[in-house]
Every structure is written in structure tokens, then in C-alpha cells.
Coordinates of C-alpha atoms and ligand atoms in Angstrom, one line a residue:
Chain F
X1 CA 89.4 113.1 135.6
X2 CA 91.4 115.1 133.6
X3 CA 94.5 113.8 131.8
X4 CA 95.8 117.6 131.8
X5 CA 97.2 117.9 135.4
X6 CA 98.9 119.7 137.7
X7 CA 101.5 117.5 139.8
X8 CA 103.7 117.9 142.7
X9 CA 107.2 116.5 142.5
X10 CA 107.6 114.1 145.3
X11 CA 111.3 113.1 144.7
X12 CA 113.8 112.7 141.6
X13 CA 116.7 110.4 142.8
X14 CA 119.5 109.3 140.8
X15 CA 120.7 105.6 140.3
X16 CA 123.9 106.6 138.8
X17 CA 125.3 109.4 136.3
X18 CA 123.0 108.7 133.5
X19 CA 119.3 107.6 135.1
X20 CA 117.2 109.0 137.4
X21 CA 113.5 107.8 138.6
X22 CA 111.1 111.0 139.0
X23 CA 108.0 110.5 141.4
X24 CA 105.1 113.1 141.4
X25 CA 101.8 113.4 143.1
X26 CA 99.1 114.4 141.1
X27 CA 97.2 117.6 142.6
X28 CA 93.4 116.0 141.1
X29 CA 92.0 112.6 139.7
X30 CA 93.8 110.9 137.5
X31 CA 93.2 108.2 134.9
X32 CA 94.9 105.3 136.0
X33 CA 97.5 104.2 133.6
X34 CA 98.1 100.7 132.0
X35 CA 101.5 99.4 131.1
X36 CA 102.7 100.3 127.9
X37 CA 101.0 103.9 128.5
X38 CA 103.2 107.3 128.5
X39 CA 103.2 111.0 129.8
X40 CA 104.0 114.2 128.2
X41 CA 106.5 115.9 130.8
X42 CA 108.4 119.0 130.9
X43 CA 110.8 120.9 133.7
X44 CA 108.1 123.7 133.4
X45 CA 106.8 126.4 131.7
X46 CA 109.9 127.5 129.8
X47 CA 110.2 128.3 126.1
X48 CA 113.2 126.3 125.6
X49 CA 112.9 123.7 125.9
X50 CA 109.4 124.5 124.6
X51 CA 107.9 121.0 124.0
X52 CA 107.1 118.2 126.5
X53 CA 108.9 114.9 126.2
X54 CA 107.2 111.6 126.3
X55 CA 108.4 108.8 129.1
X56 CA 106.5 105.6 129.8
X57 CA 104.5 105.5 132.9
X58 CA 107.4 103.8 135.2
X59 CA 105.0 103.1 138.4
X60 CA 101.6 104.4 139.9
X61 CA 101.3 103.5 143.5
X62 CA 99.4 105.1 146.4
X63 CA 98.4 108.0 143.8
X64 CA 102.1 108.8 143.0
X65 CA 103.1 108.1 139.3
X66 CA 107.0 107.5 138.5
X67 CA 109.0 107.7 135.4
X68 CA 112.6 106.1 134.7
X69 CA 114.5 108.1 132.6
X70 CA 117.8 108.6 131.1
X71 CA 120.0 112.0 130.6
X72 CA 120.1 112.8 127.2
X73 CA 119.3 116.2 125.7
X74 CA 117.8 119.8 127.2
X75 CA 114.7 118.6 128.2
X76 CA 115.7 115.6 130.4
X77 CA 118.7 117.7 131.9
X78 CA 115.7 120.2 132.9
X79 CA 114.0 117.4 134.2
X80 CA 117.1 116.0 136.5
X81 CA 117.2 119.4 138.1
X82 CA 113.3 119.3 139.5
X83 CA 113.2 119.0 143.4
X84 CA 110.8 118.0 145.5
X85 CA 107.6 120.5 146.1
X86 CA 108.3 121.9 142.4
X87 CA 105.1 121.9 140.3
X88 CA 104.8 120.6 136.8
X89 CA 101.8 120.1 134.2
X90 CA 101.6 116.7 133.0
X91 CA 99.5 115.0 130.1
X92 CA 98.6 111.5 130.4
X93 CA 98.2 108.7 130.2
X94 CA 98.5 108.7 126.6
X95 CA 98.6 106.2 123.8
X96 CA 97.6 102.3 123.5
X97 CA 99.2 99.5 126.3
X98 CA 100.6 96.4 125.9
X99 CA 97.8 93.7 125.2
X100 CA 97.1 91.7 128.4
X101 CA 99.6 88.2 128.0
X102 CA 97.1 85.3 128.0
X103 CA 100.0 83.1 129.6
X104 CA 103.7 83.3 130.0
X105 CA 105.5 85.8 128.0
X106 CA 109.0 87.2 127.0
X107 CA 109.9 91.0 127.6
X108 CA 113.1 92.3 125.8
X109 CA 114.1 95.7 127.3
X110 CA 116.9 97.6 125.7
X111 CA 118.3 99.9 127.9
X112 CA 115.7 102.6 129.2
X113 CA 112.9 100.6 127.6
X114 CA 113.0 98.6 131.0
X115 CA 110.7 101.4 132.2
X116 CA 108.1 100.9 130.0
X117 CA 108.3 97.0 130.4
X118 CA 108.3 97.1 134.2
X119 CA 104.5 97.6 134.7
X120 CA 103.9 94.7 132.8
X121 CA 106.3 92.3 134.3
X122 CA 104.5 93.5 137.8
X123 CA 101.2 93.5 136.9
X124 CA 102.1 89.8 135.5
X125 CA 104.4 88.9 138.4
X126 CA 106.3 85.7 137.6
X127 CA 105.3 84.7 134.2
X128 CA 107.5 87.0 132.1
X129 CA 111.1 85.7 131.0
X130 CA 113.0 89.2 130.9
X131 CA 115.6 89.7 128.2
X132 CA 117.7 92.9 129.4
X133 CA 120.3 94.1 126.9
X134 CA 122.4 97.4 128.0
X135 CA 125.7 99.1 127.3
X136 CA 127.3 97.9 130.5
X137 CA 126.6 97.0 134.2
X138 CA 125.8 100.8 134.9
X139 CA 123.5 101.0 132.4
X140 CA 121.4 98.0 133.4
X141 CA 119.3 100.0 135.7
X142 CA 116.6 98.4 138.0
X143 CA 117.8 95.1 136.9
X144 CA 117.2 93.1 140.2
X145 CA 113.9 94.7 141.0
X146 CA 112.8 94.0 137.3
X147 CA 114.4 90.3 137.8
X148 CA 112.5 89.9 141.0
X149 CA 109.0 90.4 139.4
X150 CA 110.6 88.0 136.6
X151 CA 110.3 84.0 135.8
X152 CA 113.7 84.4 134.5
X153 CA 115.9 86.9 133.8
X154 CA 118.7 87.0 130.7
X155 CA 121.1 89.4 130.3
X156 CA 123.6 90.4 128.0
X157 CA 125.9 93.8 128.2
X158 CA 127.9 95.0 125.1
X159 CA 131.0 94.7 127.1
X160 CA 130.2 92.0 129.3
X161 CA 130.4 93.9 133.0
X162 CA 126.9 92.3 133.6
X163 CA 125.6 88.9 132.3
X164 CA 126.5 87.4 128.8
X165 CA 128.8 90.1 126.3
X166 CA 126.9 90.9 123.4
X167 CA 123.6 91.7 122.0
X168 CA 120.1 90.2 124.1
X169 CA 118.6 89.2 120.7
X170 CA 121.3 86.1 120.3
X171 CA 120.7 85.1 124.2
X172 CA 117.1 85.2 123.1
X173 CA 117.5 83.3 119.8
X174 CA 119.2 80.5 121.9
X175 CA 116.5 80.3 124.5
X176 CA 114.0 80.1 121.6
X177 CA 115.8 77.4 120.2
X178 CA 116.0 75.2 123.3
X179 CA 112.5 75.7 123.6
X180 CA 111.7 74.6 120.3
X181 CA 113.1 71.2 121.0
X182 CA 111.7 70.7 124.2
X183 CA 108.1 71.3 123.4
X184 CA 107.4 71.7 120.0
X185 CA 104.7 74.1 119.5
X186 CA 105.3 76.2 122.4
X187 CA 104.9 79.7 121.5
X188 CA 105.4 82.5 124.1
X189 CA 104.5 86.1 123.0
X190 CA 107.3 88.8 122.8
X191 CA 106.6 92.3 124.4
X192 CA 109.5 94.7 123.6
X193 CA 110.6 98.2 124.2
X194 CA 114.3 99.6 123.0
X195 CA 116.6 100.5 120.2
X196 CA 115.3 100.6 117.1
X197 CA 117.6 97.7 115.2
X198 CA 117.0 95.6 118.7
X199 CA 113.4 95.9 117.6
X200 CA 113.7 95.4 113.9
X201 CA 115.8 91.9 114.5
X202 CA 112.9 91.0 117.2
X203 CA 110.5 91.4 114.6
X204 CA 112.4 88.8 112.3
X205 CA 113.1 86.2 114.9
X206 CA 109.0 86.4 115.9
X207 CA 108.5 86.0 112.2
X208 CA 110.8 83.1 111.6
X209 CA 109.2 81.4 114.4
X210 CA 105.5 82.6 113.7
X211 CA 105.4 84.5 117.4
X212 CA 103.6 87.4 118.2
X213 CA 105.9 90.4 119.0
X214 CA 104.7 93.7 120.3
X215 CA 107.1 96.5 120.2
X216 CA 107.0 100.0 121.8
X217 CA 108.1 102.2 119.3
X218 CA 109.8 105.7 119.6
X219 CA 109.6 108.8 117.3
X220 CA 109.7 112.5 118.2
X221 CA 106.5 113.7 119.6
X222 CA 105.3 117.4 119.9
X223 CA 101.8 116.9 120.9
X224 CA 101.4 113.8 122.2
X225 CA 97.6 113.4 121.5
X226 CA 97.5 112.8 117.8
X227 CA 96.9 116.4 116.5
X228 CA 100.2 117.4 115.2
X229 CA 101.1 114.2 112.7
X230 CA 104.8 114.5 113.6
X231 CA 105.7 111.0 115.2
X232 CA 104.3 109.0 112.6
X233 CA 105.9 105.7 111.5
X234 CA 105.7 103.6 108.3
X235 CA 103.3 100.4 108.6
X236 CA 101.7 98.1 105.9
X237 CA 98.5 100.4 106.1
X238 CA 100.1 103.8 105.8
X239 CA 101.8 106.1 108.3
X240 CA 100.3 105.8 112.2
X241 CA 100.7 108.0 114.7
X242 CA 103.2 106.8 117.6
X243 CA 101.1 108.6 120.2
X244 CA 98.0 107.8 119.4
X245 CA 97.8 104.4 117.5
X246 CA 100.7 103.1 119.2
X247 CA 103.2 103.5 121.0
X248 CA 102.7 99.7 120.9
X249 CA 102.0 98.2 117.8
X250 CA 102.4 94.2 116.6
X251 CA 105.8 94.1 114.9
X252 CA 103.9 92.8 111.8
X253 CA 102.4 96.0 110.8
X254 CA 105.4 98.3 110.9
X255 CA 107.1 98.7 107.6
X256 CA 110.9 98.2 108.9
Chain C
X1 CA 79.9 141.0 131.2
X2 CA 82.3 142.0 128.2
X3 CA 81.6 141.5 124.6
X4 CA 84.1 139.3 123.1
X5 CA 82.2 138.6 119.9
X6 CA 83.7 139.6 116.9
X7 CA 82.3 139.4 113.0
X8 CA 84.8 138.1 110.4
X9 CA 83.8 137.5 106.8
X10 CA 80.2 137.2 107.8
X11 CA 80.9 134.8 110.7
X12 CA 79.8 135.8 113.8
X13 CA 82.4 134.1 116.5
X14 CA 81.4 134.5 120.5
X15 CA 85.2 135.3 120.8
X16 CA 88.2 136.1 118.5
X17 CA 90.1 132.9 119.6
X18 CA 90.3 130.1 117.0
X19 CA 92.7 127.1 116.5
X20 CA 95.7 126.9 114.1
X21 CA 95.1 124.8 111.0
X22 CA 97.1 121.7 111.6
X23 CA 97.8 122.1 115.4
X24 CA 94.3 120.7 116.6
X25 CA 93.8 117.6 114.4
X26 CA 89.9 117.6 113.1
X27 CA 89.0 118.8 116.8
X28 CA 88.2 115.4 118.4
X29 CA 91.6 115.4 119.3
X30 CA 91.3 117.9 122.2
X31 CA 87.7 117.2 122.7
X32 CA 88.6 115.6 126.0
X33 CA 90.5 118.4 127.4
X34 CA 88.0 121.1 127.1
X35 CA 84.1 122.1 125.7
X36 CA 85.2 123.0 122.0
X37 CA 81.5 125.0 121.8
X38 CA 84.1 127.4 124.0
X39 CA 85.8 128.6 121.1
X40 CA 85.3 131.4 118.9
X41 CA 85.9 129.0 115.6
X42 CA 87.5 125.8 114.8
X43 CA 90.1 125.6 112.0
X44 CA 90.8 121.5 111.1
X45 CA 94.0 120.5 109.4
X46 CA 94.7 121.3 105.7
X47 CA 92.6 119.3 103.4
X48 CA 93.4 118.4 99.7
X49 CA 91.2 117.0 97.3
X50 CA 92.8 113.5 97.2
X51 CA 94.5 112.2 100.3
X52 CA 97.8 112.8 101.0
X53 CA 100.7 110.5 103.0
X54 CA 103.1 113.2 103.8
X55 CA 106.9 113.4 104.5
X56 CA 108.8 110.7 106.0
X57 CA 110.3 111.0 110.0
X58 CA 111.7 113.1 111.3
X59 CA 109.2 115.5 110.8
X60 CA 109.3 117.2 113.8
X61 CA 112.9 119.1 115.4
X62 CA 112.2 121.7 118.5
X63 CA 114.5 124.8 118.2
X64 CA 115.2 127.3 120.4
X65 CA 111.5 128.7 121.8
X66 CA 110.0 127.1 118.7
X67 CA 109.8 124.3 116.4
X68 CA 110.4 123.3 112.9
X69 CA 107.8 120.9 111.2
X70 CA 108.0 119.3 107.8
X71 CA 104.5 116.8 108.3
X72 CA 104.1 117.3 104.2
X73 CA 100.5 118.2 104.6
X74 CA 99.4 114.4 105.5
X75 CA 95.9 114.3 105.3
X76 CA 92.7 112.2 104.9
X77 CA 91.2 114.0 101.9
X78 CA 88.7 116.6 101.6
X79 CA 85.7 113.7 100.9
X80 CA 87.1 111.4 103.9
X81 CA 86.7 114.4 106.2
X82 CA 83.6 115.4 105.2
X83 CA 81.9 111.5 105.7
X84 CA 84.1 111.0 109.3
X85 CA 85.2 113.9 110.7
X86 CA 82.6 116.8 109.7
X87 CA 79.6 115.0 111.7
X88 CA 81.6 115.2 115.0
X89 CA 82.1 119.2 114.5
X90 CA 78.8 119.4 113.7
X91 CA 77.6 118.6 116.7
X92 CA 79.1 122.0 118.3
X93 CA 77.7 125.1 118.2
X94 CA 81.0 127.1 116.6
X95 CA 82.0 127.7 113.2
X96 CA 84.0 125.0 111.5
X97 CA 86.6 126.4 108.9
X98 CA 88.1 124.1 106.8
X99 CA 91.8 124.5 105.5
X100 CA 93.0 123.2 102.2
X101 CA 95.4 123.8 99.6
X102 CA 96.5 121.8 96.4
X103 CA 99.4 121.7 94.2
X104 CA 97.9 122.9 91.0
X105 CA 95.3 125.4 90.5
X106 CA 92.6 122.5 89.6
X107 CA 93.4 120.6 93.0
X108 CA 92.8 124.0 94.7
X109 CA 89.5 124.2 92.7
X110 CA 88.2 120.8 93.3
X111 CA 88.8 121.2 97.0
X112 CA 87.3 124.5 97.3
X113 CA 84.1 122.8 95.5
X114 CA 83.9 119.8 97.5
X115 CA 84.0 121.4 100.7
X116 CA 81.6 124.3 99.2
X117 CA 78.9 121.6 99.0
X118 CA 79.4 120.2 102.8
X119 CA 76.8 120.7 105.1
X120 CA 78.6 121.8 108.2
X121 CA 81.5 123.7 106.8
X122 CA 81.1 127.7 107.6
X123 CA 84.2 129.1 105.6
X124 CA 87.2 128.2 103.8
X125 CA 90.8 129.1 104.8
X126 CA 92.9 128.7 101.2
X127 CA 96.8 127.7 102.5
X128 CA 98.7 128.9 99.7
X129 CA 101.7 128.2 101.1
X130 CA 102.4 125.4 98.8
X131 CA 104.6 124.7 95.7
X132 CA 103.0 125.1 92.2
X133 CA 103.9 122.1 90.5
X134 CA 102.7 123.7 87.1
X135 CA 105.0 126.5 88.2
X136 CA 108.4 125.3 88.6
X137 CA 107.2 124.2 92.3
X138 CA 106.9 127.9 92.8
X139 CA 105.0 128.5 96.0
X140 CA 102.0 130.1 95.0
X141 CA 102.1 132.5 98.0
X142 CA 105.2 133.5 97.6
X143 CA 104.3 135.2 93.7
X144 CA 101.5 138.2 93.4
X145 CA 100.8 136.5 89.8
X146 CA 100.5 133.1 90.6
X147 CA 98.6 134.2 93.9
X148 CA 96.2 136.2 91.8
X149 CA 95.5 133.2 89.6
X150 CA 94.7 130.7 92.1
X151 CA 92.9 132.9 94.4
X152 CA 90.5 133.9 91.8
X153 CA 90.2 130.6 90.4
X154 CA 88.9 129.7 93.7
X155 CA 86.7 132.6 94.5
X156 CA 84.8 132.2 91.3
X157 CA 83.6 128.5 92.5
X158 CA 82.9 129.2 96.5
X159 CA 80.2 131.6 97.9
X160 CA 81.6 130.4 101.6
X161 CA 83.4 133.1 103.1
X162 CA 87.2 132.8 101.6
X163 CA 89.7 133.3 104.0
X164 CA 93.6 133.5 102.4
X165 CA 96.4 132.5 104.2
X166 CA 99.1 134.1 103.7
X167 CA 102.9 133.0 103.7
X168 CA 105.4 135.0 105.6
X169 CA 108.1 133.9 103.2
X170 CA 107.7 136.8 101.3
X171 CA 109.5 140.8 101.1
X172 CA 106.2 142.9 101.5
X173 CA 103.2 141.4 103.2
X174 CA 101.3 144.6 102.6
X175 CA 101.3 143.8 98.7
X176 CA 100.6 139.9 99.5
X177 CA 97.5 140.8 101.7
X178 CA 96.1 143.5 99.0
X179 CA 96.6 141.1 96.3
X180 CA 93.9 138.8 98.3
X181 CA 91.6 141.2 99.0
X182 CA 91.7 142.4 95.3
X183 CA 91.0 138.9 93.8
X184 CA 88.2 139.0 96.3
X185 CA 89.2 137.3 99.5
X186 CA 86.9 138.0 102.7
X187 CA 89.9 137.7 105.0
X188 CA 93.3 137.0 105.2
X189 CA 95.0 135.3 108.0
X190 CA 98.7 135.0 108.7
X191 CA 101.3 133.8 109.6
X192 CA 101.9 130.5 108.2
X193 CA 105.1 128.8 109.4
X194 CA 108.3 130.8 108.3
X195 CA 110.8 128.0 106.7
X196 CA 113.8 127.1 108.4
X197 CA 116.5 124.5 108.7
X198 CA 118.3 122.3 111.5
X199 CA 121.5 120.7 111.0
X200 CA 123.0 117.8 113.0
X201 CA 126.5 118.6 113.0
X202 CA 128.2 115.2 113.5
X203 CA 126.2 113.8 111.0
X204 CA 126.2 117.1 108.8
X205 CA 122.7 116.1 107.8
X206 CA 119.5 118.2 107.9
X207 CA 117.6 116.6 111.0
X208 CA 114.6 116.5 109.3
X209 CA 113.8 114.1 106.4
X210 CA 112.3 116.7 104.4
X211 CA 115.8 119.4 105.1
X212 CA 113.9 122.1 105.5
X213 CA 110.6 122.7 107.9
X214 CA 108.4 125.4 109.0
X215 CA 109.2 127.6 112.2
X216 CA 106.5 128.3 114.4
X217 CA 106.0 128.8 118.5
X218 CA 107.0 131.9 120.6
X219 CA 110.2 132.3 118.4
X220 CA 108.1 133.5 115.6
X221 CA 105.6 135.7 117.4
X222 CA 107.9 138.9 117.1
X223 CA 108.0 138.7 112.8
X224 CA 104.3 137.9 113.1
X225 CA 102.9 140.7 114.9
X226 CA 104.7 143.3 112.6
X227 CA 103.3 141.3 109.6
X228 CA 99.8 141.6 110.9
X229 CA 100.4 144.8 111.6
X230 CA 101.9 145.9 108.3
X231 CA 98.8 143.7 106.4
X232 CA 96.2 145.1 108.5
X233 CA 97.4 148.7 107.1
X234 CA 97.1 147.7 103.9
X235 CA 93.5 146.0 103.4
X236 CA 90.0 146.9 104.3
X237 CA 88.9 143.2 105.2
X238 CA 89.7 141.8 108.0
X239 CA 93.0 140.1 109.4
X240 CA 93.4 137.1 111.6
X241 CA 96.2 137.0 113.1
X242 CA 98.5 134.2 114.1
X243 CA 102.4 132.8 115.1
X244 CA 103.7 132.2 118.6
X245 CA 100.5 133.0 120.6
X246 CA 100.7 131.1 124.1
X247 CA 99.6 133.7 126.3
X248 CA 96.0 135.9 126.4
X249 CA 99.0 138.8 126.5
X250 CA 100.6 137.4 123.0
X251 CA 97.1 137.4 121.8
X252 CA 96.3 141.2 122.6
X253 CA 99.6 142.2 120.8
X254 CA 98.1 140.7 117.7
X255 CA 94.5 142.4 118.5
X256 CA 96.0 145.4 119.3
X257 CA 98.0 145.4 116.0
X258 CA 95.0 145.0 113.8
X259 CA 93.6 141.5 113.8
X260 CA 90.2 141.1 114.3
X261 CA 90.6 137.5 115.5
X262 CA 93.6 135.0 116.6
X263 CA 94.6 131.7 116.1
X264 CA 96.7 129.3 118.8
X265 CA 98.5 126.6 117.1
X266 CA 101.9 125.4 118.4
X267 CA 100.9 126.5 121.8
X268 CA 98.1 124.0 122.0
X269 CA 100.8 121.1 121.9
X270 CA 102.3 122.4 125.3
X271 CA 99.2 123.4 127.3
X272 CA 96.0 121.5 125.6
X273 CA 94.1 123.8 127.4
X274 CA 95.7 127.2 125.7
X275 CA 92.9 128.4 123.7
X276 CA 90.5 127.9 126.8
X277 CA 93.1 129.5 129.1
X278 CA 93.5 132.7 126.1
X279 CA 89.9 133.1 126.3
X280 CA 89.6 133.5 129.9
X281 CA 92.6 135.9 129.9
X282 CA 91.7 137.9 127.5
X283 CA 88.0 138.3 129.4
X284 CA 90.3 139.2 132.7
X285 CA 92.2 141.8 131.1
X286 CA 89.4 143.7 129.3
X287 CA 87.5 143.4 133.0
X288 CA 90.3 144.6 134.8
X289 CA 91.1 147.3 132.1
X290 CA 87.5 148.4 132.2
X291 CA 87.2 147.9 128.6
X292 CA 83.2 146.6 128.0
X293 CA 84.2 145.6 124.3
X294 CA 86.7 143.4 122.5
X295 CA 86.2 145.5 119.4
X296 CA 87.6 148.5 121.1
X297 CA 91.1 146.8 121.4
X298 CA 91.1 146.0 118.0
X299 CA 93.3 148.0 115.8
X300 CA 93.9 150.5 118.5
X301 CA 97.7 150.7 118.4
X302 CA 99.3 154.1 119.4
X303 CA 102.3 154.3 117.1
X304 CA 105.1 156.2 118.1
X305 CA 105.8 159.1 115.8
Ligands
FAD401 C1 106.4 106.8 123.7 C2 107.7 107.1 124.4 C3 108.3 106.5 125.9 C4 109.4 106.9 126.2 N1 109.5 106.4 127.4 C5 111.1 106.9 127.9 C6 111.2 106.7 129.3 O1 110.7 105.8 130.2 N2 112.4 106.8 130.0 C7 113.2 107.7 129.2 O2 114.6 107.8 129.4 N3 113.2 108.0 127.9 C8 112.2 107.6 127.2 N4 111.9 108.1 125.8 C9 112.8 108.7 125.3 C10 112.5 110.3 125.6 O3 111.5 111.0 125.0 C11 113.6 110.9 124.9 O4 114.6 110.8 125.4 C12 113.8 112.6 125.5 O5 112.7 113.5 124.4 C13 114.9 113.4 124.9 O6 114.9 114.6 125.4 P1 115.7 115.8 125.5 O7 115.5 117.2 125.6 O8 116.7 115.3 126.7 O9 116.8 115.2 124.6 P2 117.2 116.1 123.1 O10 118.0 116.8 123.3 O11 116.1 116.3 122.5 O12 117.7 115.0 122.2 C14 118.8 113.9 122.7 C15 118.8 112.6 121.8 O13 117.5 112.1 122.2 C16 116.8 111.9 120.9 N5 115.3 112.0 121.0 C17 114.7 113.0 120.7 N6 113.4 113.0 121.4 C18 113.1 111.7 121.5 C19 112.2 110.7 121.2 N7 110.7 111.2 121.3 N8 112.0 109.6 120.9 C20 113.5 109.2 120.8 N9 114.6 110.1 120.7 C21 114.6 110.9 121.0 C22 117.2 112.7 120.0 O14 117.3 112.4 118.6 C23 118.6 113.1 120.5 O15 119.6 112.4 119.7 C24 110.4 107.7 125.6 C25 110.2 107.9 124.1 C26 108.7 107.7 123.7 C27 108.3 108.1 122.0
FMN402 C1 102.6 120.5 113.1 C2 102.1 121.7 112.3 C3 101.3 121.6 111.5 C4 100.4 122.4 110.3 N1 99.5 122.4 109.6 C5 99.0 123.5 108.4 C6 97.9 123.2 107.4 O1 97.8 121.9 107.1 N2 97.6 124.2 107.0 C7 98.1 125.3 107.2 O2 97.7 126.4 106.8 N3 99.2 126.1 108.4 C8 99.6 124.6 108.9 N4 100.3 125.2 110.1 C9 100.6 126.1 110.4 C10 99.8 127.0 111.4 O3 98.3 126.8 111.3 C11 100.4 128.2 112.0 O4 100.1 129.2 110.9 C12 101.9 128.4 112.5 O5 102.1 127.4 113.4 C13 102.3 129.8 113.2 O6 101.3 129.4 114.6 P1 101.7 129.0 116.1 O7 103.4 129.5 116.1 O8 100.9 129.4 117.0 O9 101.8 127.5 115.4 C14 101.0 124.2 110.9 C15 101.8 124.4 111.8 C16 102.3 123.3 112.6 C17 103.4 123.9 113.9
FES403 S1 103.0 113.5 118.3 FE1 101.3 114.8 117.8 S2 100.4 113.1 116.3 FE2 102.1 111.8 117.4

């Protein structure tokens, strides 16, 4: 079982203009990924783009791996051109994973961060309260699929085209305040993946209410395996590698 | 069976392929992808006498066929290396080359002395692409006189084979190689990264937190091959070539141009078994060409007149 393997593209489906799901079939035995782990992918052995890019494991079923991605720049554009039958080389699973929730939990996804959280919602079916923030209805991909795995779902979009208009962190605050009045010492851990400002706000919310908050961070990566020290984040105990000690950190460890 | 083994500065390498400092961690990171015993030698991440926390992020950015890095030489320090990382490396039957640096001559000497006293370090590679805080932050390896001072000072204090890693950010690489040789270096290695910059046009800021960074990867290879050729003409001591090596063919270019061994850097990031693939590829090339000894290839460049 190697963490570096060849895989055949099974399909590469467009959800809309910006989002796609890539599914691949490894050509050798693989290590089973845990929710929160990631893989390094690139379109092929090209020199430009040169480096592989990190993507969270989105699905692992019937010996296939799938990834939900947003087309952003050169690397993801090339990924989007892959077709069924193409062979690529993959490194993974890498990084740590979300610690298993003991009971009910809160999952906060910002945009494509849903890719990282959906496997957790799936593993712990109907125990997660999903808070999903996105730019618009179009961008809240996989909402019904994720919602079906969750105990309750709350949505906020920047333009109000889906769910509430505004920030998902505001919705979460309201939810937590209500919980407080119902059950005094009710604490649900937060699991979050999304843009940094959202994660920073969540860490504040969690600190004020003394709840555990696990955040999956993003940083530019070269190797993905801890060798280059390119992907570090500042923590209370110095720089830590997002690809190795993370990508999931206790929000209290991060110097925001 | 072809012979792949080469001798460098008193070290016998089972093949001429080593890892480039800073691209292979302390060896552990890639040990789950390969048998480290297959490597010619392992060169660990650059060490300083005291730990260094390195630069803020972004530390890396991709550029066409290459990448810029400004890690800022983050490392755990010589003492922690000897205590925490060396025991792992000692389990393997390959030479361990400790790469080190400092920001003053004293710091270089301190690191070299401590590493020389450690059981399991077989050679030292001295990174002179660092600014000298006592000389207006001029990079040691870009000024022949400052370079001479630091190499001489280190040479006096260590009996281990000493490899001086040259900076490519100079006009005459042959001259710098000669300075290293005259100061008593047992080998030179090159190239370190080439200083570069990338700008975000919307914010009009440099992409890297450090503003500038070091370019590596396939983009630098032709420059590196040329410099290895020039350096190997200038000195009698062995030259270790690196810069953009991604395939066996790339490695052979350096060997033919005069390198007695080569190091693989950025390619590890893209293909975690790159070093093994390159070793296998060189063996296959020699077999196919009917060459029985790698040493027949080294420096065999047929210059066009
Ligand atoms: C652990 C981890 C898991 C991830 N999981 C997913 C996922 O499941 N789905 C998904 O769509 N994306 C994910 N990402 C982000 C993804 O890696 C980047 O979108 C991708 O690398 C962009 O590559 P590009 O060549 O298309 O863009 P580039 O041309 O390199 O850059 C386009 C934009 O993306 C930014 N960017 C580049 N690399 C990264 C990076 N590593 N992290 C954050 N921003 C970056 C750049 O600053 C720039 O603004 C993840 C990142 C990490 C670190
Ligand atoms: C991320 C990174 C970190 C590096 N760290 C060091 C270092 O600590 N010491 C050193 O002498 N060279 C360091 N280098 C330079 C490499 O060892 C090598 O000389 C250079 O990258 C050229 O080879 P390449 O193109 O194969 O990567 C580093 C390079 C990279 C990309
Ligand atoms: S990406 Fe290289 S250390 Fe994390």
C-alpha cells in the first residue's frame, strides 16, 4: 500500500461553471483516507503547472476517490480538462484528520470547504448541524446532499439567493445563543473549513463560549509531505506545517 | 551489471544520486515512499547552530516550470538535529551529509564544530548563500574575499569532508569554485537557487512575504548545467551538480558536463520517488549504451570547436 500511486480518471463532472467533481480509480492498493485528509493532484506530468495542488478527500467509495473542486487558476483549469481514461499520479492520503466527534457537532463550511466536511457528516450521519456559507445559490454546491446527511441545515449567502443573506458566522451566533438559553451547559464542538476570515471569526466565537473548535487550514504547498516547510502556519508553539501537523488544528493553537 | 559507484571527497557513494538540501526534510518525510538505502547519499535540511523560525508566509510560489521559495532557512538547530533526527538516519547504510549555514563566521564555525563531533555525520555541506551580518549583509558566496574568510575558518575546524555549496548569483562561477578549492574544500556543489521575484499585479505587491525568493526546478536547469561545466573546468576537486534535475536524462547532462555526483531537489515534491526513478533510469541508460562504468560518462562532454 503506497501513498504514491497511479489512478485512472473515472469521470470529471461539472456541477456548474465553477465547480467540478473529479473521480478516480487507483491502480493499486491504497491507504483508506479519513475525513479531513487531503491528496496532492495535478493534471499530468507537465512542467507548467509544475507542482501538484492539495485537495480534500470528498468521497471514497467502491475503490474510487472523489474530489470536489473550484476552478481557480492554472492548476485547477488543467484538472478540469482531465477526461475519463486519463492516468494521473496521486500522493495521499496526507495530513491529519478531524478528531472523531463524541456526539453531536457543528460543521461550518465556507464555499468549497464543504468538500472537506462532507465526509465527516457522512461518517457521523444525522449528528451534525451544518452551517453552510457561500457567495450565492450557484456556489452553494452539494447543499442538498450535505443537508441530507445532517441533523439540521442552516445556509447563508452573500446575496441572499439561498438561505439567509449575510455571514454564516452570524447565523451560527444566533443558533448558539438560543441553545444557551435552552440548555445551560450545552457545548457542541465546531468543525470548520473555509476562508481564513471565517475561521478566525469562528475561533473568536468558540473562545467566547468555551467550545472546542477544529479548523482545517489552507496554505500554499509544494511537497504536501512535510519536507519543504513551505506551508507553515503560525501557532502558539511556533511555525507548524499545515500539510503534516495539520491541516486540522485546534483553533486555540493558531495565532490568528 | 554496470558500476554506478563514485568517490567524492573520500566518500564512496553506491550511485551518484543524492538529495538536495531543504527538499528532502531530514529523510523521514520520504522514507515511507522508498528504501533510503538505495540513495547515493542523503543531504539533510540546512542547519544553524541555533534553531531558526524562518520567514512568514507565503513562502513559496510557483513560476513557469519552477518555483520561488523564501523559507528563511527554518530549522531545528544542530543540537536537536543530532539528538532527534540523526538516530533515524544512522539506521541506513548511506553517507549522511549535513548541510549548514550561519549569519556570521562564528556561527558557521560553531555549527561545523558541533556537527563534526556527531557520530553518523559523514560529510559537511556548507551553504554560503547567506547574508553576513558583520559585513553589511553581503551574501558570503557572492564576494570572493568574504567567502575565503568563512571557508578557511570552517576548514580549520573540521576534519570531515567539506563540500562548499556555491551561489549562482555571481558573474564568474569558475572563480568562486577556485576560491573554494584554494581554501581547502574537498568538493563544490552547485547550484543553489537563483534569486528571483514574482509580483501580484492587482495588489502590486511581491507574492512572497520576503519579497524575493530562490528559483529552483526545471526552469533553472540550463543555467545550472552551464555553471557545472564552467566550475568543473576551473577546479580539480569533484563537482556535485544540481538545479532542475527531474529525469535520468537531466542527471546525465550534469554528469557529462563534469559533475561527479548530482542532487535532486524540487523534483521530489512532484514525484516522491524521483530519486529512485533517476537511479534506475541512469542504470538503464548505461546498459542500453553498453557502458559498464558510470565514471566513463563523467566529464565526457565533447565540446564543439
Ligand atoms: C489541505 C487543502 C485542501 C484543499 N482542498 C480543496 C478542495 O477540496 N477543493 C478545492 O477546490 N480546493 C481545495 N484547496 C485549495 C486548492 O488547493 C487551490 O484552490 C488550488 O491549489 C489552486 O490552484 P490553481 O493552480 O488553480 O490556482 P493558482 O493559479 O495557483 O492560484 C489561484 C488562486 O488560488 C490561490 N491558491 C493557490 N494555491 C492555494 C492553496 N494551496 N491554498 C489556498 N489558496 C491557494 C492563489 O493565491 C490564487 O489566489 C485545498 C487546499 C489545501 C491546502
Ligand atoms: C524549498 C527549498 C528549500 C531549500 N533549502 C535549502 C537549504 O536549507 N540549504 C541549501 O543549501 N539549499 C537549499 N535549497 C536549494 C536546493 O538544495 C537546490 O540547490 C536548488 O533547489 C536547486 O535544485 P532543484 O532545482 O533540483 O531544486 C532549497 C531549495 C528549495 C526548493
Ligand atoms: S507542503 Fe511542503 S512542508 Fe507542507
